[in-house]
PDB file of C-alpha atoms and ligand atoms in Angstrom:
ATOM      1  CA  MET A   1       8.058 -89.525 256.543  1.00 88.00           C
ATOM      2  CA  ARG A   2       6.223 -90.304 253.551  1.00 96.00           C
ATOM      3  CA  PRO A   3       6.851 -89.296 250.433  1.00 98.00           C
ATOM      4  CA  LYS A   4       3.801 -86.669 249.265  1.00 98.00           C
ATOM      5  CA  VAL A   5       2.446 -87.361 245.850  1.00 98.00           C
ATOM      6  CA  LEU A   6       0.380 -84.768 243.570  1.00 98.00           C
ATOM      7  CA  VAL A   7      -1.913 -86.624 240.472  1.00 98.00           C
ATOM      8  CA  THR A   8      -3.519 -84.577 238.316  1.00 97.00           C
ATOM      9  CA  ARG A   9      -6.522 -86.129 237.391  1.00 96.00           C
ATOM     10  CA  LYS A  10      -8.627 -89.274 237.940  1.00 96.00           C
ATOM     11  CA  LEU A  11      -6.432 -92.387 238.410  1.00 96.00           C
ATOM     12  CA  LEU A  12      -8.390 -95.891 238.331  1.00 96.00           C
ATOM     13  CA  PRO A  13      -8.978 -97.246 241.668  1.00 96.00           C
ATOM     14  CA  ASP A  14      -5.786-100.203 241.830  1.00 96.00           C
ATOM     15  CA  ALA A  15      -3.321 -97.883 240.514  1.00 98.00           C
ATOM     16  CA  LEU A  16      -4.332 -94.929 243.085  1.00 97.00           C
ATOM     17  CA  ALA A  17      -3.797 -97.593 246.213  1.00 97.00           C
ATOM     18  CA  TYR A  18      -1.124 -99.487 245.010  1.00 98.00           C
ATOM     19  CA  LEU A  19      -0.015 -95.420 245.068  1.00 98.00           C
ATOM     20  CA  GLU A  20      -1.203 -94.796 248.425  1.00 98.00           C
ATOM     21  CA  GLU A  21       0.403 -97.457 250.213  1.00 97.00           C
ATOM     22  CA  TYR A  22       3.575 -95.846 250.123  1.00 97.00           C
ATOM     23  CA  ALA A  23       2.981 -91.951 249.358  1.00 98.00           C
ATOM     24  CA  LEU A  24       0.613 -89.626 250.292  1.00 98.00           C
ATOM     25  CA  VAL A  25      -1.154 -89.022 247.509  1.00 98.00           C
ATOM     26  CA  GLU A  26      -3.129 -85.730 246.908  1.00 98.00           C
ATOM     27  CA  GLY A  27      -5.255 -85.677 243.807  1.00 97.00           C
ATOM     28  CA  GLY A  28      -6.638 -89.264 241.896  1.00 96.00           C
ATOM     29  CA  ARG A  29     -10.145 -88.598 242.413  1.00 95.00           C
ATOM     30  CA  GLU A  30     -11.652 -85.907 240.666  1.00 89.00           C
ATOM     31  CA  THR A  31     -12.441 -85.729 236.892  1.00 88.00           C
ATOM     32  CA  GLY A  32     -11.204 -82.710 235.321  1.00 86.00           C
ATOM     33  CA  GLY A  33      -7.717 -81.500 235.427  1.00 87.00           C
ATOM     34  CA  LEU A  34      -5.952 -78.653 238.140  1.00 94.00           C
ATOM     35  CA  THR A  35      -5.463 -74.739 236.289  1.00 94.00           C
ATOM     36  CA  ARG A  36      -1.910 -74.233 235.232  1.00 95.00           C
ATOM     37  CA  LYS A  37      -2.320 -72.057 239.038  1.00 97.00           C
ATOM     38  CA  GLU A  38      -3.491 -74.840 240.871  1.00 97.00           C
ATOM     39  CA  LEU A  39      -0.098 -77.387 239.110  1.00 97.00           C
ATOM     40  CA  LYS A  40       2.482 -74.763 240.345  1.00 98.00           C
ATOM     41  CA  GLN A  41       0.977 -74.602 243.761  1.00 98.00           C
ATOM     42  CA  LYS A  42       0.068 -78.090 244.570  1.00 98.00           C
ATOM     43  CA  ILE A  43       2.919 -79.187 243.300  1.00 98.00           C
ATOM     44  CA  ARG A  44       5.190 -77.562 245.109  1.00 98.00           C
ATOM     45  CA  ASP A  45       5.658 -79.320 248.501  1.00 98.00           C
ATOM     46  CA  LYS A  46       5.747 -83.070 246.254  1.00 98.00           C
ATOM     47  CA  ASP A  47       7.975 -85.428 246.061  1.00 98.00           C
ATOM     48  CA  GLY A  48       6.361 -86.927 242.801  1.00 98.00           C
ATOM     49  CA  LEU A  49       3.969 -86.051 240.265  1.00 98.00           C
ATOM     50  CA  PHE A  50       1.417 -88.549 238.376  1.00 98.00           C
ATOM     51  CA  CYS A  51       0.697 -86.932 235.594  1.00 98.00           C
ATOM     52  CA  LEU A  52      -1.511 -87.016 232.117  1.00 96.00           C
ATOM     53  CA  LEU A  53      -0.719 -86.664 228.303  1.00 96.00           C
ATOM     54  CA  VAL A  54      -2.921 -83.797 228.754  1.00 95.00           C
ATOM     55  CA  ASP A  55      -1.397 -82.436 231.850  1.00 96.00           C
ATOM     56  CA  ARG A  56       1.571 -79.297 230.101  1.00 97.00           C
ATOM     57  CA  ILE A  57       4.113 -80.010 232.380  1.00 98.00           C
ATOM     58  CA  ASP A  58       6.781 -77.010 231.277  1.00 98.00           C
ATOM     59  CA  ARG A  59       9.298 -75.331 232.788  1.00 98.00           C
ATOM     60  CA  GLU A  60       7.479 -72.896 234.773  1.00 98.00           C
ATOM     61  CA  VAL A  61       5.526 -76.116 236.198  1.00 98.00           C
ATOM     62  CA  ILE A  62       8.679 -78.115 236.914  1.00 98.00           C
ATOM     63  CA  SER A  63      10.437 -74.776 238.505  1.00 98.00           C
ATOM     64  CA  ALA A  64       7.359 -74.839 240.943  1.00 98.00           C
ATOM     65  CA  GLY A  65       8.571 -78.156 242.130  1.00 97.00           C
ATOM     66  CA  GLN A  66      10.998 -77.607 244.399  1.00 95.00           C
ATOM     67  CA  ARG A  67      11.346 -80.668 246.147  1.00 97.00           C
ATOM     68  CA  LEU A  68      10.436 -83.236 242.971  1.00 98.00           C
ATOM     69  CA  THR A  69      12.603 -85.730 242.451  1.00 98.00           C
ATOM     70  CA  ILE A  70      10.409 -87.539 239.613  1.00 98.00           C
ATOM     71  CA  ILE A  71       7.575 -87.096 237.120  1.00 98.00           C
ATOM     72  CA  ALA A  72       5.549 -90.710 236.072  1.00 98.00           C
ATOM     73  CA  ASN A  73       3.855 -89.852 232.873  1.00 98.00           C
ATOM     74  CA  CYS A  74       0.527 -91.945 232.235  1.00 98.00           C
ATOM     75  CA  ALA A  75       1.549 -92.159 228.273  1.00 97.00           C
ATOM     76  CA  VAL A  76       4.328 -93.682 225.961  1.00 97.00           C
ATOM     77  CA  GLY A  77       4.528 -90.520 224.397  1.00 97.00           C
ATOM     78  CA  PHE A  78       5.868 -87.403 226.474  1.00 98.00           C
ATOM     79  CA  ASP A  79       6.501 -83.997 224.754  1.00 98.00           C
ATOM     80  CA  ASN A  80       3.774 -82.586 227.182  1.00 98.00           C
ATOM     81  CA  ILE A  81       7.002 -82.856 229.045  1.00 98.00           C
ATOM     82  CA  ASP A  82      10.399 -80.438 229.318  1.00 98.00           C
ATOM     83  CA  VAL A  83      11.986 -83.558 229.598  1.00 98.00           C
ATOM     84  CA  GLN A  84      15.420 -81.737 229.333  1.00 98.00           C
ATOM     85  CA  TYR A  85      14.837 -78.811 231.913  1.00 98.00           C
ATOM     86  CA  ALA A  86      13.629 -81.767 234.483  1.00 98.00           C
ATOM     87  CA  ARG A  87      17.042 -83.678 233.572  1.00 98.00           C
ATOM     88  CA  GLU A  88      18.556 -80.713 234.392  1.00 98.00           C
ATOM     89  CA  ARG A  89      16.762 -80.199 237.705  1.00 97.00           C
ATOM     90  CA  GLY A  90      18.049 -83.806 237.834  1.00 97.00           C
ATOM     91  CA  ILE A  91      14.331 -85.223 238.184  1.00 98.00           C
ATOM     92  CA  LEU A  92      13.294 -88.387 236.688  1.00 98.00           C
ATOM     93  CA  VAL A  93      10.901 -88.765 234.256  1.00 98.00           C
ATOM     94  CA  THR A  94       9.201 -92.535 233.202  1.00 98.00           C
ATOM     95  CA  ASN A  95       6.694 -93.088 230.147  1.00 98.00           C
ATOM     96  CA  THR A  96       4.742 -96.017 229.598  1.00 98.00           C
ATOM     97  CA  PRO A  97       6.417 -98.287 226.657  1.00 97.00           C
ATOM     98  CA  GLY A  98       5.189-102.221 225.408  1.00 97.00           C
ATOM     99  CA  VAL A  99       1.721-101.875 227.584  1.00 98.00           C
ATOM    100  CA  LEU A 100      -0.422 -99.948 225.019  1.00 98.00           C
ATOM    101  CA  THR A 101       0.961-101.290 221.649  1.00 98.00           C
ATOM    102  CA  GLU A 102      -1.287-103.605 221.347  1.00 98.00           C
ATOM    103  CA  ALA A 103      -4.284-101.737 222.063  1.00 98.00           C
ATOM    104  CA  THR A 104      -2.926 -98.839 219.640  1.00 98.00           C
ATOM    105  CA  ALA A 105      -1.927-100.696 216.729  1.00 98.00           C
ATOM    106  CA  ASP A 106      -5.682-102.317 216.837  1.00 99.00           C
ATOM    107  CA  LEU A 107      -7.674 -98.642 216.656  1.00 98.00           C
ATOM    108  CA  THR A 108      -5.143 -97.932 214.005  1.00 99.00           C
ATOM    109  CA  TRP A 109      -6.858-100.906 211.835  1.00 98.00           C
ATOM    110  CA  ALA A 110     -10.180 -99.620 213.476  1.00 98.00           C
ATOM    111  CA  LEU A 111      -9.691 -96.207 212.496  1.00 98.00           C
ATOM    112  CA  ILE A 112      -8.513 -97.489 208.242  1.00 99.00           C
ATOM    113  CA  LEU A 113     -11.450-100.250 208.060  1.00 98.00           C
ATOM    114  CA  ALA A 114     -13.362 -97.664 209.109  1.00 98.00           C
ATOM    115  CA  VAL A 115     -12.445 -94.604 206.939  1.00 98.00           C
ATOM    116  CA  ALA A 116     -12.349 -97.507 203.568  1.00 98.00           C
ATOM    117  CA  ARG A 117     -15.543 -99.002 204.385  1.00 98.00           C
ATOM    118  CA  LYS A 118     -17.513 -96.108 205.711  1.00 98.00           C
ATOM    119  CA  ILE A 119     -18.622 -97.786 208.559  1.00 98.00           C
ATOM    120  CA  PRO A 120     -19.430 -94.103 210.227  1.00 98.00           C
ATOM    121  CA  GLN A 121     -21.358 -93.553 207.738  1.00 97.00           C
ATOM    122  CA  ALA A 122     -23.366 -96.326 206.795  1.00 98.00           C
ATOM    123  CA  ASP A 123     -24.099 -96.819 210.840  1.00 98.00           C
ATOM    124  CA  ARG A 124     -25.656 -93.424 210.885  1.00 98.00           C
ATOM    125  CA  PHE A 125     -28.029 -94.096 207.363  1.00 98.00           C
ATOM    126  CA  ALA A 126     -28.624 -97.587 208.772  1.00 98.00           C
ATOM    127  CA  LYS A 127     -29.930 -96.362 212.444  1.00 98.00           C
ATOM    128  CA  GLU A 128     -31.687 -93.084 210.328  1.00 98.00           C
ATOM    129  CA  ASN A 129     -33.589 -95.943 209.087  1.00 98.00           C
ATOM    130  CA  ARG A 130     -32.976 -95.217 205.103  1.00 98.00           C
ATOM    131  CA  PHE A 131     -31.976 -98.066 203.920  1.00 98.00           C
ATOM    132  CA  THR A 132     -34.091 -99.174 201.326  1.00 98.00           C
ATOM    133  CA  GLY A 133     -32.666-102.073 199.825  1.00 98.00           C
ATOM    134  CA  TRP A 134     -29.292-103.089 198.127  1.00 98.00           C
ATOM    135  CA  GLU A 135     -27.476-101.344 195.645  1.00 97.00           C
ATOM    136  CA  LEU A 136     -24.872-102.175 193.629  1.00 98.00           C
ATOM    137  CA  ASP A 137     -23.079 -98.732 194.236  1.00 98.00           C
ATOM    138  CA  LEU A 138     -24.313 -98.625 198.417  1.00 98.00           C
ATOM    139  CA  PHE A 139     -21.480 -96.967 200.341  1.00 98.00           C
ATOM    140  CA  LEU A 140     -18.505 -98.106 197.688  1.00 98.00           C
ATOM    141  CA  GLY A 141     -14.854 -97.737 199.808  1.00 98.00           C
ATOM    142  CA  ARG A 142     -11.797 -98.353 198.875  1.00 98.00           C
ATOM    143  CA  GLU A 143     -10.223-102.226 199.219  1.00 98.00           C
ATOM    144  CA  VAL A 144      -7.650-102.593 201.891  1.00 98.00           C
ATOM    145  CA  THR A 145      -6.715-106.530 201.140  1.00 98.00           C
ATOM    146  CA  GLY A 146      -3.453-106.365 198.859  1.00 98.00           C
ATOM    147  CA  ARG A 147      -2.611-102.697 198.981  1.00 98.00           C
ATOM    148  CA  ARG A 148       0.571-101.094 200.035  1.00 98.00           C
ATOM    149  CA  LEU A 149       0.514-100.242 203.608  1.00 99.00           C
ATOM    150  CA  GLY A 150       2.708 -96.896 203.954  1.00 99.00           C
ATOM    151  CA  ILE A 151       4.185 -97.251 207.741  1.00 99.00           C
ATOM    152  CA  ILE A 152       6.228 -93.650 209.032  1.00 98.00           C
ATOM    153  CA  GLY A 153       7.704 -94.516 212.468  1.00 98.00           C
ATOM    154  CA  LEU A 154       8.466 -97.922 213.035  1.00 98.00           C
ATOM    155  CA  GLY A 155       8.621 -98.527 216.798  1.00 98.00           C
ATOM    156  CA  ARG A 156       6.679-101.279 218.471  1.00 98.00           C
ATOM    157  CA  ILE A 157       3.055 -99.960 217.396  1.00 98.00           C
ATOM    158  CA  GLY A 158       4.244 -99.263 214.259  1.00 98.00           C
ATOM    159  CA  LYS A 159       5.665-103.079 213.877  1.00 98.00           C
ATOM    160  CA  ALA A 160       2.435-104.034 215.779  1.00 98.00           C
ATOM    161  CA  VAL A 161       0.534-102.367 213.354  1.00 98.00           C
ATOM    162  CA  ALA A 162       2.752-104.223 209.986  1.00 98.00           C
ATOM    163  CA  GLU A 163       2.057-107.667 211.777  1.00 98.00           C
ATOM    164  CA  ARG A 164      -1.853-107.070 211.236  1.00 98.00           C
ATOM    165  CA  ALA A 165      -1.209-106.120 208.186  1.00 98.00           C
ATOM    166  CA  GLN A 166      -0.075-109.646 206.823  1.00 98.00           C
ATOM    167  CA  ALA A 167      -3.680-110.648 206.986  1.00 98.00           C
ATOM    168  CA  PHE A 168      -4.905-108.279 204.313  1.00 98.00           C
ATOM    169  CA  LYS A 169      -1.524-109.480 202.041  1.00 98.00           C
ATOM    170  CA  MET A 170      -0.901-105.978 202.554  1.00 98.00           C
ATOM    171  CA  GLU A 171       2.875-104.406 200.921  1.00 98.00           C
ATOM    172  CA  VAL A 172       4.209-103.228 203.901  1.00 98.00           C
ATOM    173  CA  VAL A 173       6.630-100.315 203.111  1.00 98.00           C
ATOM    174  CA  TYR A 174       8.316 -97.485 205.999  1.00 98.00           C
ATOM    175  CA  HIS A 175       9.747 -94.747 207.031  1.00 98.00           C
ATOM    176  CA  ASP A 176      12.302 -94.078 210.102  1.00 98.00           C
ATOM    177  CA  PRO A 177      15.032 -91.899 210.890  1.00 97.00           C
ATOM    178  CA  HIS A 178      16.199 -95.582 212.353  1.00 97.00           C
ATOM    179  CA  ARG A 179      16.295 -98.179 209.035  1.00 98.00           C
ATOM    180  CA  LEU A 180      15.897-101.980 210.349  1.00 98.00           C
ATOM    181  CA  ALA A 181      19.185-104.295 209.311  1.00 98.00           C
ATOM    182  CA  ASP A 182      18.331-106.034 206.019  1.00 97.00           C
ATOM    183  CA  GLU A 183      17.579-109.596 207.909  1.00 98.00           C
ATOM    184  CA  GLU A 184      15.449-108.082 209.875  1.00 97.00           C
ATOM    185  CA  GLU A 185      13.380-105.786 207.000  1.00 97.00           C
ATOM    186  CA  ARG A 186      13.418-109.331 205.421  1.00 97.00           C
ATOM    187  CA  ASP A 187      11.653-111.370 208.020  1.00 97.00           C
ATOM    188  CA  ARG A 188       9.262-108.606 209.342  1.00 97.00           C
ATOM    189  CA  GLY A 189       8.723-108.254 205.150  1.00 96.00           C
ATOM    190  CA  MET A 190       8.710-104.559 205.062  1.00 97.00           C
ATOM    191  CA  THR A 191      10.782-101.988 202.800  1.00 98.00           C
ATOM    192  CA  TYR A 192      12.331 -98.862 203.785  1.00 98.00           C
ATOM    193  CA  LEU A 193      11.273 -95.877 201.176  1.00 98.00           C
ATOM    194  CA  PRO A 194      12.130 -92.634 201.642  1.00 98.00           C
ATOM    195  CA  LEU A 195       9.656 -90.507 203.154  1.00 98.00           C
ATOM    196  CA  ASP A 196       8.342 -88.696 199.625  1.00 98.00           C
ATOM    197  CA  GLU A 197       8.411 -92.147 197.575  1.00 98.00           C
ATOM    198  CA  LEU A 198       6.125 -93.706 200.608  1.00 98.00           C
ATOM    199  CA  LEU A 199       3.435 -90.896 200.391  1.00 99.00           C
ATOM    200  CA  SER A 200       3.462 -90.590 196.408  1.00 98.00           C
ATOM    201  CA  SER A 201       2.780 -94.805 196.669  1.00 98.00           C
ATOM    202  CA  ALA A 202       1.195 -95.553 199.558  1.00 99.00           C
ATOM    203  CA  ASP A 203      -2.227 -96.011 199.472  1.00 99.00           C
ATOM    204  CA  ILE A 204      -2.881 -95.723 203.059  1.00 99.00           C
ATOM    205  CA  VAL A 205      -0.318 -94.097 205.177  1.00 99.00           C
ATOM    206  CA  THR A 206      -0.357 -94.649 208.928  1.00 99.00           C
ATOM    207  CA  ILE A 207       2.125 -92.450 211.537  1.00 98.00           C
ATOM    208  CA  HIS A 208       3.047 -93.842 214.652  1.00 98.00           C
ATOM    209  CA  ALA A 209       6.651 -91.645 214.956  1.00 98.00           C
ATOM    210  CA  SER A 210       6.841 -89.413 218.256  1.00 97.00           C
ATOM    211  CA  LEU A 211       6.249 -85.609 218.070  1.00 98.00           C
ATOM    212  CA  ASN A 212       9.451 -83.502 218.641  1.00 97.00           C
ATOM    213  CA  PRO A 213      10.776 -80.681 216.674  1.00 97.00           C
ATOM    214  CA  GLN A 214      11.921 -82.886 213.403  1.00 97.00           C
ATOM    215  CA  THR A 215       8.173 -84.540 213.595  1.00 98.00           C
ATOM    216  CA  HIS A 216       6.539 -81.145 213.694  1.00 98.00           C
ATOM    217  CA  HIS A 217       4.430 -80.586 211.012  1.00 98.00           C
ATOM    218  CA  LEU A 218       6.276 -83.841 209.148  1.00 98.00           C
ATOM    219  CA  LEU A 219       2.956 -83.861 206.810  1.00 98.00           C
ATOM    220  CA  SER A 220       3.474 -80.268 205.050  1.00 98.00           C
ATOM    221  CA  ALA A 221       1.207 -78.961 202.140  1.00 98.00           C
ATOM    222  CA  ALA A 222       3.051 -79.933 200.448  1.00 98.00           C
ATOM    223  CA  LYS A 223       3.996 -83.471 201.753  1.00 98.00           C
ATOM    224  CA  LEU A 224       0.219 -83.979 201.693  1.00 98.00           C
ATOM    225  CA  LYS A 225       0.064 -83.107 198.098  1.00 98.00           C
ATOM    226  CA  LEU A 226       2.244 -85.623 196.788  1.00 98.00           C
ATOM    227  CA  MET A 227       0.189 -88.597 198.146  1.00 98.00           C
ATOM    228  CA  LYS A 228      -2.493 -90.327 196.161  1.00 98.00           C
ATOM    229  CA  LYS A 229      -6.259 -89.044 195.390  1.00 98.00           C
ATOM    230  CA  THR A 230      -7.243 -92.347 196.406  1.00 98.00           C
ATOM    231  CA  ALA A 231      -5.114 -92.697 199.356  1.00 98.00           C
ATOM    232  CA  ILE A 232      -6.070 -92.904 203.195  1.00 99.00           C
ATOM    233  CA  LEU A 233      -4.402 -91.216 205.768  1.00 99.00           C
ATOM    234  CA  VAL A 234      -4.494 -92.016 209.625  1.00 99.00           C
ATOM    235  CA  ASN A 235      -3.196 -90.037 212.527  1.00 98.00           C
ATOM    236  CA  VAL A 236      -2.945 -91.963 215.893  1.00 98.00           C
ATOM    237  CA  ALA A 237       0.388 -91.064 217.396  1.00 98.00           C
ATOM    238  CA  ARG A 238       0.391 -87.008 217.906  1.00 98.00           C
ATOM    239  CA  GLY A 239      -1.750 -84.509 216.038  1.00 98.00           C
ATOM    240  CA  PRO A 240       0.846 -81.600 215.801  1.00 98.00           C
ATOM    241  CA  ILE A 241       2.871 -84.196 212.977  1.00 98.00           C
ATOM    242  CA  VAL A 242       0.425 -83.088 209.974  1.00 98.00           C
ATOM    243  CA  ASP A 243      -0.647 -79.701 209.569  1.00 98.00           C
ATOM    244  CA  GLU A 244      -4.214 -80.051 210.553  1.00 98.00           C
ATOM    245  CA  ALA A 245      -5.803 -77.006 208.351  1.00 98.00           C
ATOM    246  CA  ALA A 246      -3.591 -78.441 205.091  1.00 98.00           C
ATOM    247  CA  LEU A 247      -5.014 -81.612 206.085  1.00 98.00           C
ATOM    248  CA  ALA A 248      -8.837 -80.545 205.839  1.00 98.00           C
ATOM    249  CA  LYS A 249      -8.463 -78.406 202.748  1.00 98.00           C
ATOM    250  CA  ALA A 250      -6.791 -81.520 200.905  1.00 98.00           C
ATOM    251  CA  LEU A 251      -9.714 -83.711 201.952  1.00 98.00           C
ATOM    252  CA  ALA A 252     -12.503 -80.861 201.014  1.00 98.00           C
ATOM    253  CA  LYS A 253     -10.822 -80.575 197.601  1.00 98.00           C
ATOM    254  CA  GLY A 254     -10.742 -84.589 197.036  1.00 97.00           C
ATOM    255  CA  ASP A 255      -6.681 -84.651 196.515  1.00 98.00           C
ATOM    256  CA  LEU A 256      -6.766 -87.652 199.152  1.00 98.00           C
ATOM    257  CA  TRP A 257      -9.757 -90.146 199.305  1.00 98.00           C
ATOM    258  CA  GLY A 258     -10.099 -89.977 203.232  1.00 98.00           C
ATOM    259  CA  ALA A 259      -8.185 -89.641 206.578  1.00 99.00           C
ATOM    260  CA  GLY A 260      -8.714 -91.407 209.847  1.00 99.00           C
ATOM    261  CA  LEU A 261      -7.936 -89.416 212.765  1.00 99.00           C
ATOM    262  CA  ASP A 262      -7.427 -89.988 216.680  1.00 98.00           C
ATOM    263  CA  VAL A 263      -5.374 -87.037 217.810  1.00 98.00           C
ATOM    264  CA  TYR A 264      -5.438 -83.583 216.806  1.00 98.00           C
ATOM    265  CA  GLU A 265      -2.700 -80.015 216.725  1.00 98.00           C
ATOM    266  CA  ARG A 266      -4.337 -78.307 219.425  1.00 97.00           C
ATOM    267  CA  GLU A 267      -6.176 -81.528 221.232  1.00 97.00           C
ATOM    268  CA  PRO A 268      -9.042 -80.862 222.482  1.00 95.00           C
ATOM    269  CA  ASP A 269     -10.122 -78.060 219.819  1.00 97.00           C
ATOM    270  CA  ILE A 270     -10.129 -80.218 216.123  1.00 98.00           C
ATOM    271  CA  GLU A 271      -9.745 -78.308 212.942  1.00 97.00           C
ATOM    272  CA  GLU A 272     -13.255 -76.567 212.470  1.00 97.00           C
ATOM    273  CA  ARG A 273     -13.443 -77.504 208.770  1.00 97.00           C
ATOM    274  CA  LEU A 274     -13.374 -81.094 209.732  1.00 98.00           C
ATOM    275  CA  PHE A 275     -16.343 -81.700 211.274  1.00 98.00           C
ATOM    276  CA  ARG A 276     -18.084 -80.613 207.389  1.00 97.00           C
ATOM    277  CA  LEU A 277     -16.592 -83.613 205.647  1.00 98.00           C
ATOM    278  CA  ASP A 278     -17.458 -86.571 204.958  1.00 96.00           C
ATOM    279  CA  ASN A 279     -14.606 -87.947 204.216  1.00 98.00           C
ATOM    280  CA  VAL A 280     -12.569 -88.151 207.788  1.00 98.00           C
ATOM    281  CA  VAL A 281     -13.404 -90.348 210.388  1.00 98.00           C
ATOM    282  CA  LEU A 282     -12.823 -88.555 214.138  1.00 98.00           C
ATOM    283  CA  LEU A 283     -12.160 -89.898 217.634  1.00 98.00           C
ATOM    284  CA  PRO A 284     -11.245 -88.429 220.646  1.00 98.00           C
ATOM    285  CA  HIS A 285      -7.866 -89.872 221.109  1.00 98.00           C
ATOM    286  CA  ILE A 286      -9.243 -92.974 222.406  1.00 98.00           C
ATOM    287  CA  GLY A 287      -5.584 -95.604 220.953  1.00 98.00           C
ATOM    288  CA  SER A 288      -5.264 -96.599 224.436  1.00 98.00           C
ATOM    289  CA  ALA A 289      -8.085 -97.105 225.756  1.00 98.00           C
ATOM    290  CA  THR A 290      -9.499-100.786 226.328  1.00 98.00           C
ATOM    291  CA  TYR A 291      -9.541-101.730 230.247  1.00 97.00           C
ATOM    292  CA  GLU A 292      -6.922-103.681 230.160  1.00 98.00           C
ATOM    293  CA  THR A 293      -4.843-101.037 228.721  1.00 98.00           C
ATOM    294  CA  ARG A 294      -5.359 -98.061 230.879  1.00 98.00           C
ATOM    295  CA  SER A 295      -5.414-100.204 233.829  1.00 98.00           C
ATOM    296  CA  ARG A 296      -1.598-101.313 232.862  1.00 98.00           C
ATOM    297  CA  MET A 297      -0.727 -98.440 231.936  1.00 98.00           C
ATOM    298  CA  ALA A 298      -1.629 -96.462 235.200  1.00 98.00           C
ATOM    299  CA  MET A 299      -0.024 -99.332 237.283  1.00 98.00           C
ATOM    300  CA  ALA A 300       2.879 -99.019 235.004  1.00 98.00           C
ATOM    301  CA  ALA A 301       3.495 -95.025 235.651  1.00 98.00           C
ATOM    302  CA  ALA A 302       2.748 -95.992 239.819  1.00 98.00           C
ATOM    303  CA  ARG A 303       5.343 -98.435 239.798  1.00 98.00           C
ATOM    304  CA  ASN A 304       7.947 -96.195 237.932  1.00 98.00           C
ATOM    305  CA  LEU A 305       6.863 -93.281 239.847  1.00 98.00           C
ATOM    306  CA  VAL A 306       7.276 -95.411 243.348  1.00 98.00           C
ATOM    307  CA  GLN A 307      10.522 -96.760 242.063  1.00 98.00           C
ATOM    308  CA  GLY A 308      11.559 -93.583 241.597  1.00 98.00           C
ATOM    309  CA  LEU A 309      10.651 -92.488 245.126  1.00 98.00           C
ATOM    310  CA  ARG A 310      12.918 -95.155 246.666  1.00 97.00           C
ATOM    311  CA  GLY A 311      15.804 -94.257 244.782  1.00 97.00           C
ATOM    312  CA  GLU A 312      15.580 -96.888 242.640  1.00 98.00           C
ATOM    313  CA  ARG A 313      15.774 -97.159 238.632  1.00 98.00           C
ATOM    314  CA  PRO A 314      13.054 -96.631 237.653  1.00 98.00           C
ATOM    315  CA  ASP A 315      11.282 -99.457 234.869  1.00 98.00           C
ATOM    316  CA  ASN A 316      10.683 -96.928 231.980  1.00 98.00           C
ATOM    317  CA  LEU A 317      13.267 -94.172 232.787  1.00 98.00           C
ATOM    318  CA  ILE A 318      13.398 -92.345 229.812  1.00 98.00           C
ATOM    319  CA  THR A 319      17.307 -91.861 229.363  1.00 94.00           C
TER     320      THR A 319
HETATM  321  C1  GLV B   1      -1.162 -91.784 224.027  1.00 70.54           C
HETATM  322  O1  GLV B   1      -1.661 -91.284 223.313  1.00 70.54           O
HETATM  323  C2  GLV B   1      -0.179 -92.235 224.850  1.00 70.54           C
HETATM  324  O2  GLV B   1       1.155 -91.448 224.729  1.00 70.54           O
HETATM  325  O3  GLV B   1      -0.098 -92.815 225.241  1.00 70.54           O
END
């Protein structure tokens, strides 16, 4: 008998067709997600689950999956899944690392430049036909070239962001629980700094850590206070790493020059005070959103799922 798979949200056609070759698939065609009640009910007779980062796959949902053998998350982050509980139940969990590194690093740079050079504000100004002539002080931003970039979380994406910084002749410092070997630091032209030192000295701070109990509110009100008044903070990782209310306060008071956010503490809700600030650029969690990358993510997750259902070790098993 073919295994049964639940797909929580609309899936790209190629990945859906691939899954359907091997399994009986429920879902994957409708825009919008399932309620928790629907999720718990539909998962009951499924062997595999294909989910997105917006689906909270906690103990309650996992226990409802009586026959579940694999959960394939279509994202590199997996803080939406109780991996430890899944493991206790002998259920495999997979993610999609690697395929979204470059797109997310590109988006990071788009945000850095958008904040530093006030791109969205200037675009609005021009479209409102308010450009009446060149002025020496029109939309003055912050120089990026040659400044100090602080990277928090040096995984694949953090490293790809650092590589792009070379083109901007930046001095790159990083903070991560795993320090690089001296030789790799030298090769990459990067210097390790303790978090407080990184925060107090960087001109641009960008976050690429994963969300876990150690990184929740890593950028608390107290840590944000360490940053230079002229600094820019960018977060494309996970919202709860930054205390969003404290960030809004710091931006409103001018304690921080600007911020670029792609992720939020309570997605899709955004701290209301941020809407009224001109020194923050907000994006709707689109770090990996290119046709090519999203297609690669969907296919990687679908392949992981099928491998798990076949009893093989999935390519991207979370261990
Ligand atoms: C996106 O945020 C992801 O984790 O893939």
